[in-house]
Amino acid sequence: MKVLVVGNGGREHAIAKKLLESTRIKQVFCVPGNGGTATTEGCQNLSLNIDDFQGMERFVMVNNISLVIVGPELPLALGIVDYFQQKRLMIFGPTQAGAQIESSKSWAKELMLEAGIPTPKAAVFTKAEAAKAYVVEQGVPIVIKADGLASGKGVTVATTVKMAHSAINTIFRGEFGTNNIRVLIEEYITGQEVSILALTDGITIEPLLPAQDHKAIGEGDKGANTGGMGAYAPAPIVTPELMDRIQAEILEPTLAALQKRKIDYRGVVYAGLMITAEGEPKVLEFNCRFGDPETQAVLSLLETPLEDLLLACCQQRLGEFSDIRWKPGASVCVVLASGGYPGNYQKGKIIAGIEEAEAKGAQVFHAGTQLKQQLVTDGGRVLGVTAEGETLEQAISKAYAAVDCIQFEGSYCRRDIGRRAVVDKNQIELAPE
Ligand code: GLY
């Protein structure tokens, strides 16, 4: 079976490598892929753009590709699934209507409220002045969100009114799109963030292992937001009881609300949750795709063949997989980034030490890399060094031993990925009876 994966991040490299673990998969093509997918055996990059639906369709038809898997949100929001479905080609991902759970924050919030899904209070504005007045009325801290896709840059946690007003000005200046500008202003809540990636075929919804992402650039979750500086799975804060509640109070009602809107959603529902100090799960956001870097940590523990699950979603047979199999233990992905990221950074730095890192038992998933004469950096998040262990502590040690083998000028990583879960667990174990 031949598969085409759309995207060029660490998530797509992890999907490609996981597919290639199966003897059923003969070849994976990536559009456009990266330096990692260019050098992975069985994988080949295609120089097509992710919005070139016709180019991909031609390639799929000529080369008998059995399945297309869409990584990033942009082609989903542009309707790639609708396009391929019209041509009767197999594609994993939601239609443009379904992708609105990510491409419009106000649409998603309305769906949550209608379905009674726990989520922070919010208001939507189409005029800057009204939005600013609402901030003054509500006070800070407060969360300002651009309504549409913003490449992970559209959310500001404002700690002062000035900061909130400046974020509103940025959105209304058209920084994240100039049509139909809207801003969603949301109550600020605290707790621990958890990512639940759930597969659905439109009838059944099955969560994968819960994961925790580290969005801030700095250790101790300080500093600017990034696409994600590392992740681990499973997140111990999500106990089996809490997962049952998430299924009953969030995932099932979300699917029911999509069905009520006549949306045949077959793909990933990514629920970004806050688990409050009282242990209540609340939805901060939905995404219409696999998370990055959560996917790198989650898929490395998956034992059920990935292609079986994704095909089952496309063919509405996910009910056959009520028992997704997982390796025991934990997995950690540490992101190595370019110096200066998420601000300005340089590209083209030579990368060394990947073989040595993999010799330590880690998998190195490429994100912002390119194969020229040599392997060079080509983005903000460069590599996702991912390791498994019987325990989270072991996975963390193995991942950092591998990280320390890799060099490129200006490289930066957080040294505390996964540590919070270890500290929390030790605190629980040490707590007096
Ligand atoms: N890790 C955050 C995201 O994929 O949106």
XYZ file of C-alpha atoms and ligand atoms in Angstrom:
438
model
C 0.000 0.000 0.000
C 1.276 3.485 -0.890
C 0.369 6.543 1.185
C 0.739 10.286 0.637
C 1.293 12.489 3.704
C 0.632 16.233 3.369
C 2.846 18.533 5.445
C 6.467 19.208 6.339
C 6.737 19.124 10.123
C 7.883 16.757 12.842
C 4.318 15.454 13.040
C 4.410 14.377 9.390
C 7.847 12.736 9.767
C 6.520 10.824 12.789
C 3.398 9.738 10.842
C 5.544 8.602 7.893
C 7.924 6.613 10.108
C 5.084 4.997 12.045
C 3.383 3.938 8.789
C 6.651 2.437 7.528
C 6.865 0.173 10.601
C 4.032 -1.833 9.008
C 4.878 -4.449 6.358
C 1.696 -3.400 4.513
C 3.166 0.003 3.709
C 5.420 -0.077 0.667
C 6.082 3.615 0.248
C 5.223 6.979 1.772
C 5.282 10.170 -0.300
C 5.408 13.540 1.447
C 4.175 16.900 0.171
C 6.514 18.719 0.480
C 8.236 16.848 3.349
C 11.506 17.887 4.975
C 15.115 16.761 5.325
C 14.002 13.812 7.464
C 11.388 12.486 5.076
C 13.953 12.964 2.260
C 16.375 10.597 4.009
C 14.006 8.029 5.569
C 14.075 4.710 3.719
C 10.759 4.104 1.970
C 9.917 7.803 1.994
C 10.098 10.295 -0.869
C 9.399 14.029 -1.026
C 7.347 15.589 -3.818
C 7.906 19.203 -4.777
C 4.272 20.230 -4.649
C 2.633 22.858 -2.447
C 0.154 21.798 0.226
C -2.584 23.815 -1.505
C -1.948 22.259 -4.928
C -4.907 19.862 -4.740
C -4.887 19.162 -8.488
C -1.173 18.335 -8.490
C -1.644 15.922 -5.582
C -4.726 14.361 -7.193
C -2.772 13.713 -10.430
C 0.061 12.096 -8.459
C -2.375 9.946 -6.454
C -4.173 8.738 -9.597
C -1.033 7.985 -11.621
C 0.750 6.236 -8.755
C -2.150 4.257 -7.264
C -1.920 5.851 -3.826
C -4.356 4.142 -1.443
C -4.617 6.821 1.239
C -3.883 10.538 1.694
C -3.241 11.758 5.259
C -3.408 15.489 5.913
C -1.143 16.842 8.679
C -1.622 20.633 8.932
C -4.814 22.636 9.355
C -4.412 24.945 6.346
C -5.233 22.467 3.546
C -8.111 21.119 5.676
C -9.516 24.631 6.096
C -9.087 25.160 2.332
C -11.174 22.073 1.583
C -8.639 19.420 0.512
C -10.858 16.640 1.886
C -13.948 17.871 0.031
C -11.830 18.000 -3.167
C -10.481 14.442 -2.818
C -13.824 13.023 -1.704
C -15.466 14.475 -4.824
C -12.895 12.523 -6.859
C -13.748 9.417 -4.772
C -10.200 9.189 -3.382
C -9.460 8.017 0.167
C -8.340 10.864 2.429
C -8.002 11.150 6.211
C -9.171 14.441 7.698
C -12.326 16.510 8.168
C -14.097 18.406 5.407
C -13.908 22.206 5.247
C -17.121 22.410 7.294
C -15.628 20.190 10.017
C -12.304 22.044 9.972
C -14.172 25.094 11.281
C -13.620 23.682 14.774
C -10.117 25.123 14.295
C -10.486 27.695 11.519
C -13.109 29.711 13.427
C -12.768 30.073 17.185
C -16.208 31.708 17.407
C -17.831 28.828 15.476
C -16.143 26.307 17.784
C -17.200 28.222 20.910
C -20.807 28.314 19.709
C -20.703 24.554 19.113
C -19.311 23.983 22.619
C -21.937 26.161 24.285
C -24.771 24.584 22.313
C -23.553 21.083 23.271
C -23.044 21.980 26.934
C -19.295 21.317 26.739
C -17.364 22.894 29.657
C -15.361 25.841 28.340
C -14.340 29.302 29.641
C -16.839 32.128 29.156
C -16.228 34.226 26.034
C -17.602 37.002 23.845
C -17.084 37.673 20.129
C -16.565 41.135 18.587
C -16.378 42.477 15.062
C -15.432 46.025 16.131
C -12.241 46.943 17.989
C -13.842 49.623 20.177
C -16.487 47.260 21.558
C -13.821 44.592 22.168
C -11.657 47.087 24.078
C -14.591 48.254 26.201
C -15.357 44.613 27.087
C -11.758 44.137 28.283
C -12.067 47.179 30.562
C -15.363 45.844 31.920
C -14.018 42.304 32.544
C -10.541 43.228 33.795
C -7.285 41.311 33.361
C -5.807 38.735 32.976
C -7.895 37.963 29.925
C -7.340 35.970 26.736
C -7.528 37.594 23.301
C -7.919 35.253 20.333
C -7.960 35.998 16.609
C -10.950 34.131 15.194
C -9.262 32.521 12.172
C -6.096 30.506 11.569
C -3.016 32.376 12.736
C -0.180 29.797 12.604
C -0.184 29.529 16.380
C 0.312 33.309 16.816
C -3.271 34.468 17.315
C -3.635 33.987 21.083
C -2.495 36.519 23.708
C -2.843 36.058 27.445
C -3.043 39.743 28.376
C -1.980 40.667 31.888
C -2.653 44.382 31.427
C -5.435 46.312 29.672
C -2.755 47.934 27.482
C -1.541 44.517 26.354
C -5.102 43.373 25.632
C -5.825 46.526 23.601
C -2.624 46.128 21.658
C -3.527 42.482 20.827
C -6.977 43.660 19.666
C -5.354 46.360 17.492
C -3.024 43.765 15.942
C -5.975 41.542 15.016
C -8.066 44.409 13.615
C -5.051 45.685 11.619
C -5.495 42.466 9.613
C -2.329 40.724 10.778
C -4.081 37.319 10.678
C -6.286 37.873 7.625
C -8.226 40.836 6.373
C -11.685 39.362 5.640
C -14.448 39.210 8.187
C -12.231 40.146 11.146
C -13.439 38.880 14.506
C -11.921 38.609 17.920
C -12.900 36.218 20.678
C -12.254 37.427 24.215
C -12.134 34.661 26.757
C -12.051 34.317 30.511
C -8.550 33.431 31.769
C -8.458 30.164 33.677
C -5.539 28.345 35.264
C -4.567 24.715 35.700
C -2.694 22.147 33.674
C -3.072 21.991 29.918
C -3.621 18.590 28.353
C -3.954 17.582 24.709
C -6.470 14.884 23.827
C -6.112 13.674 20.259
C -9.183 11.619 19.398
C -9.844 9.670 16.212
C -13.334 9.706 14.769
C -15.117 8.176 11.801
C -18.146 10.402 12.302
C -19.931 7.695 14.313
C -17.468 6.650 17.014
C -14.826 8.750 18.756
C -11.752 7.125 20.353
C -9.137 9.083 22.303
C -5.443 8.276 21.875
C -3.118 8.496 24.893
C -3.420 11.872 26.651
C -0.395 14.103 26.120
C 0.991 17.299 27.558
C 2.649 19.926 25.412
C 5.057 22.670 26.599
C 4.071 25.758 24.643
C 6.271 28.428 26.260
C 9.808 28.994 24.990
C 11.360 29.161 28.461
C 11.814 26.677 31.262
C 9.146 26.745 33.967
C 6.643 27.671 31.199
C 7.986 31.232 30.993
C 8.208 33.500 27.965
C 6.605 33.679 24.545
C 4.329 31.020 23.139
C 5.686 28.663 20.482
C 4.243 25.853 18.381
C 5.383 23.534 21.192
C 8.828 22.938 22.676
C 8.238 19.336 23.710
C 5.594 16.873 24.784
C 5.146 13.677 26.720
C 2.592 10.888 26.855
C 0.700 9.560 28.635
C -0.011 12.594 30.823
C -0.492 11.117 34.320
C -2.880 13.910 35.349
C -5.455 12.230 33.077
C -6.474 9.268 35.208
C -8.763 6.585 33.702
C -11.668 8.211 35.602
C -10.877 11.637 34.169
C -10.553 10.129 30.672
C -14.040 8.624 31.083
C -15.378 12.060 31.973
C -13.579 13.650 28.998
C -15.147 11.021 26.738
C -18.650 11.521 28.170
C -18.623 15.290 28.748
C -16.457 16.510 25.851
C -15.705 14.055 23.035
C -19.129 12.423 22.637
C -21.042 15.745 22.849
C -18.633 17.291 20.315
C -19.290 14.495 17.842
C -23.036 14.739 18.476
C -22.941 18.510 17.866
C -21.051 17.965 14.580
C -23.602 15.327 13.535
C -26.425 17.732 14.415
C -24.852 20.202 11.984
C -24.809 17.392 9.345
C -21.013 17.368 9.350
C -19.555 13.958 8.513
C -16.299 14.381 10.431
C -13.640 11.711 9.794
C -10.269 12.612 11.211
C -8.733 13.899 14.428
C -10.561 16.015 16.976
C -7.790 17.583 19.065
C -9.223 18.947 22.292
C -6.873 21.365 24.060
C -8.047 21.149 27.672
C -7.318 22.932 30.917
C -7.602 20.687 33.955
C -8.463 23.130 36.728
C -7.219 22.898 40.323
C -10.582 21.262 41.151
C -9.891 18.576 38.531
C -12.513 19.891 36.079
C -11.684 19.515 32.355
C -12.521 22.604 30.271
C -11.984 23.023 26.531
C -9.686 25.915 25.617
C -9.636 25.103 21.911
C -10.297 22.474 19.306
C -7.962 21.637 16.442
C -8.922 19.629 13.381
C -5.636 17.678 13.099
C -2.927 15.827 14.989
C -0.938 18.020 17.423
C 2.725 18.800 16.920
C 4.818 17.752 18.927
C 2.214 15.626 20.796
C 1.967 13.245 17.823
C 5.694 12.426 18.014
C 5.316 11.298 21.658
C 1.918 9.586 21.262
C 2.583 7.638 18.052
C 5.869 6.237 19.295
C 3.855 4.220 21.860
C 1.190 3.052 19.393
C 1.142 -0.671 18.640
C -2.048 -0.984 16.574
C -0.991 -0.287 12.961
C -1.637 3.390 12.277
C -2.884 2.768 8.740
C -5.551 0.371 10.101
C -6.897 3.092 12.385
C -6.840 5.853 9.786
C -8.428 3.665 7.087
C -11.097 2.648 9.612
C -11.871 6.351 10.178
C -12.214 6.947 6.427
C -14.425 3.854 6.002
C -16.537 4.377 9.132
C -15.243 1.186 10.795
C -13.580 2.737 13.850
C -16.035 0.807 16.056
C -13.909 -2.291 15.278
C -11.035 -0.701 17.223
C -12.450 -0.178 20.705
C -9.140 -1.499 22.066
C -6.279 0.470 20.573
C -3.032 -1.232 21.677
C -0.220 0.741 23.309
C 3.306 -0.098 24.457
C 3.637 0.194 28.222
C 5.710 3.051 29.651
C 6.080 6.645 28.552
C 7.442 8.696 25.693
C 9.011 12.155 25.600
C 9.727 14.454 22.646
C 12.211 17.301 23.182
C 12.213 19.968 20.476
C 15.531 21.443 19.343
C 14.887 24.920 17.987
C 16.864 27.574 16.125
C 18.340 30.307 18.329
C 15.950 33.292 18.431
C 12.787 31.226 17.800
C 9.857 32.099 18.160
C 11.251 35.500 17.102
C 13.716 35.965 14.245
C 16.194 33.185 13.598
C 18.691 32.163 10.930
C 18.385 29.160 8.632
C 20.980 27.061 6.832
C 22.980 25.897 9.874
C 24.660 22.509 9.390
C 23.201 19.796 11.634
C 25.448 17.059 13.042
C 25.083 14.158 15.456
C 21.718 12.646 14.465
C 23.142 9.127 14.017
C 24.814 9.337 17.419
C 21.524 10.490 18.955
C 19.638 7.580 17.394
C 22.359 5.189 18.621
C 21.249 6.187 22.155
C 17.860 4.624 21.375
C 15.959 7.810 20.469
C 14.094 8.617 17.279
C 14.903 11.975 15.749
C 11.939 13.433 13.885
C 12.779 16.314 11.555
C 10.700 19.486 11.388
C 12.536 22.562 10.043
C 15.303 20.780 8.148
C 16.308 20.595 4.519
C 18.637 18.245 2.682
C 21.019 20.289 0.548
C 24.645 19.139 0.133
C 24.294 18.458 3.842
C 21.423 18.470 6.293
C 20.702 22.076 7.349
C 18.219 23.948 9.512
C 15.232 25.406 7.670
C 12.774 26.517 10.345
C 12.165 27.532 13.949
C 11.490 24.104 15.350
C 14.230 21.964 13.834
C 14.127 18.459 15.367
C 11.991 16.474 17.802
C 14.170 14.055 19.741
C 11.833 11.351 21.010
C 12.537 8.512 23.431
C 10.542 5.882 25.248
C 11.137 4.412 28.685
C 9.530 2.091 31.163
C 8.925 5.213 33.230
C 8.655 8.886 32.352
C 11.952 9.524 34.188
C 13.718 6.960 32.003
C 12.196 8.388 28.827
C 13.331 11.901 29.828
C 16.933 10.776 30.554
C 17.132 8.875 27.270
C 15.733 11.803 25.270
C 18.213 14.305 26.775
C 21.169 11.898 26.329
C 20.252 11.877 22.628
C 19.684 15.659 22.512
C 23.223 16.161 23.810
C 24.654 14.344 20.764
C 23.172 16.848 18.288
C 24.831 20.087 17.293
C 23.951 23.048 15.126
C 24.898 26.689 15.610
C 22.517 28.478 17.974
C 20.508 25.369 18.884
C 18.167 25.763 21.857
C 15.967 23.391 23.821
C 14.117 23.478 27.114
C 15.750 21.194 29.690
C 12.559 20.583 31.674
C 10.314 18.701 29.253
C 8.189 16.228 31.213
C 9.704 17.248 34.552
C 6.486 18.692 35.929
C 4.729 15.317 35.678
C 7.619 13.639 37.510
C 7.563 16.294 40.270
C 3.752 16.059 40.561
C 3.928 12.264 40.801
C 6.674 12.365 43.457
C 4.665 14.887 45.437
C 1.679 12.570 45.336
C 3.818 9.606 46.408
C 5.439 11.556 49.245
C 2.198 13.102 50.486
C 1.390 11.977 54.068
C -1.509 9.551 54.491
N 1.100 21.533 20.025
C 0.099 22.437 19.714
C -0.590 22.215 18.437
O -0.320 21.281 17.718
O -1.439 23.033 18.096
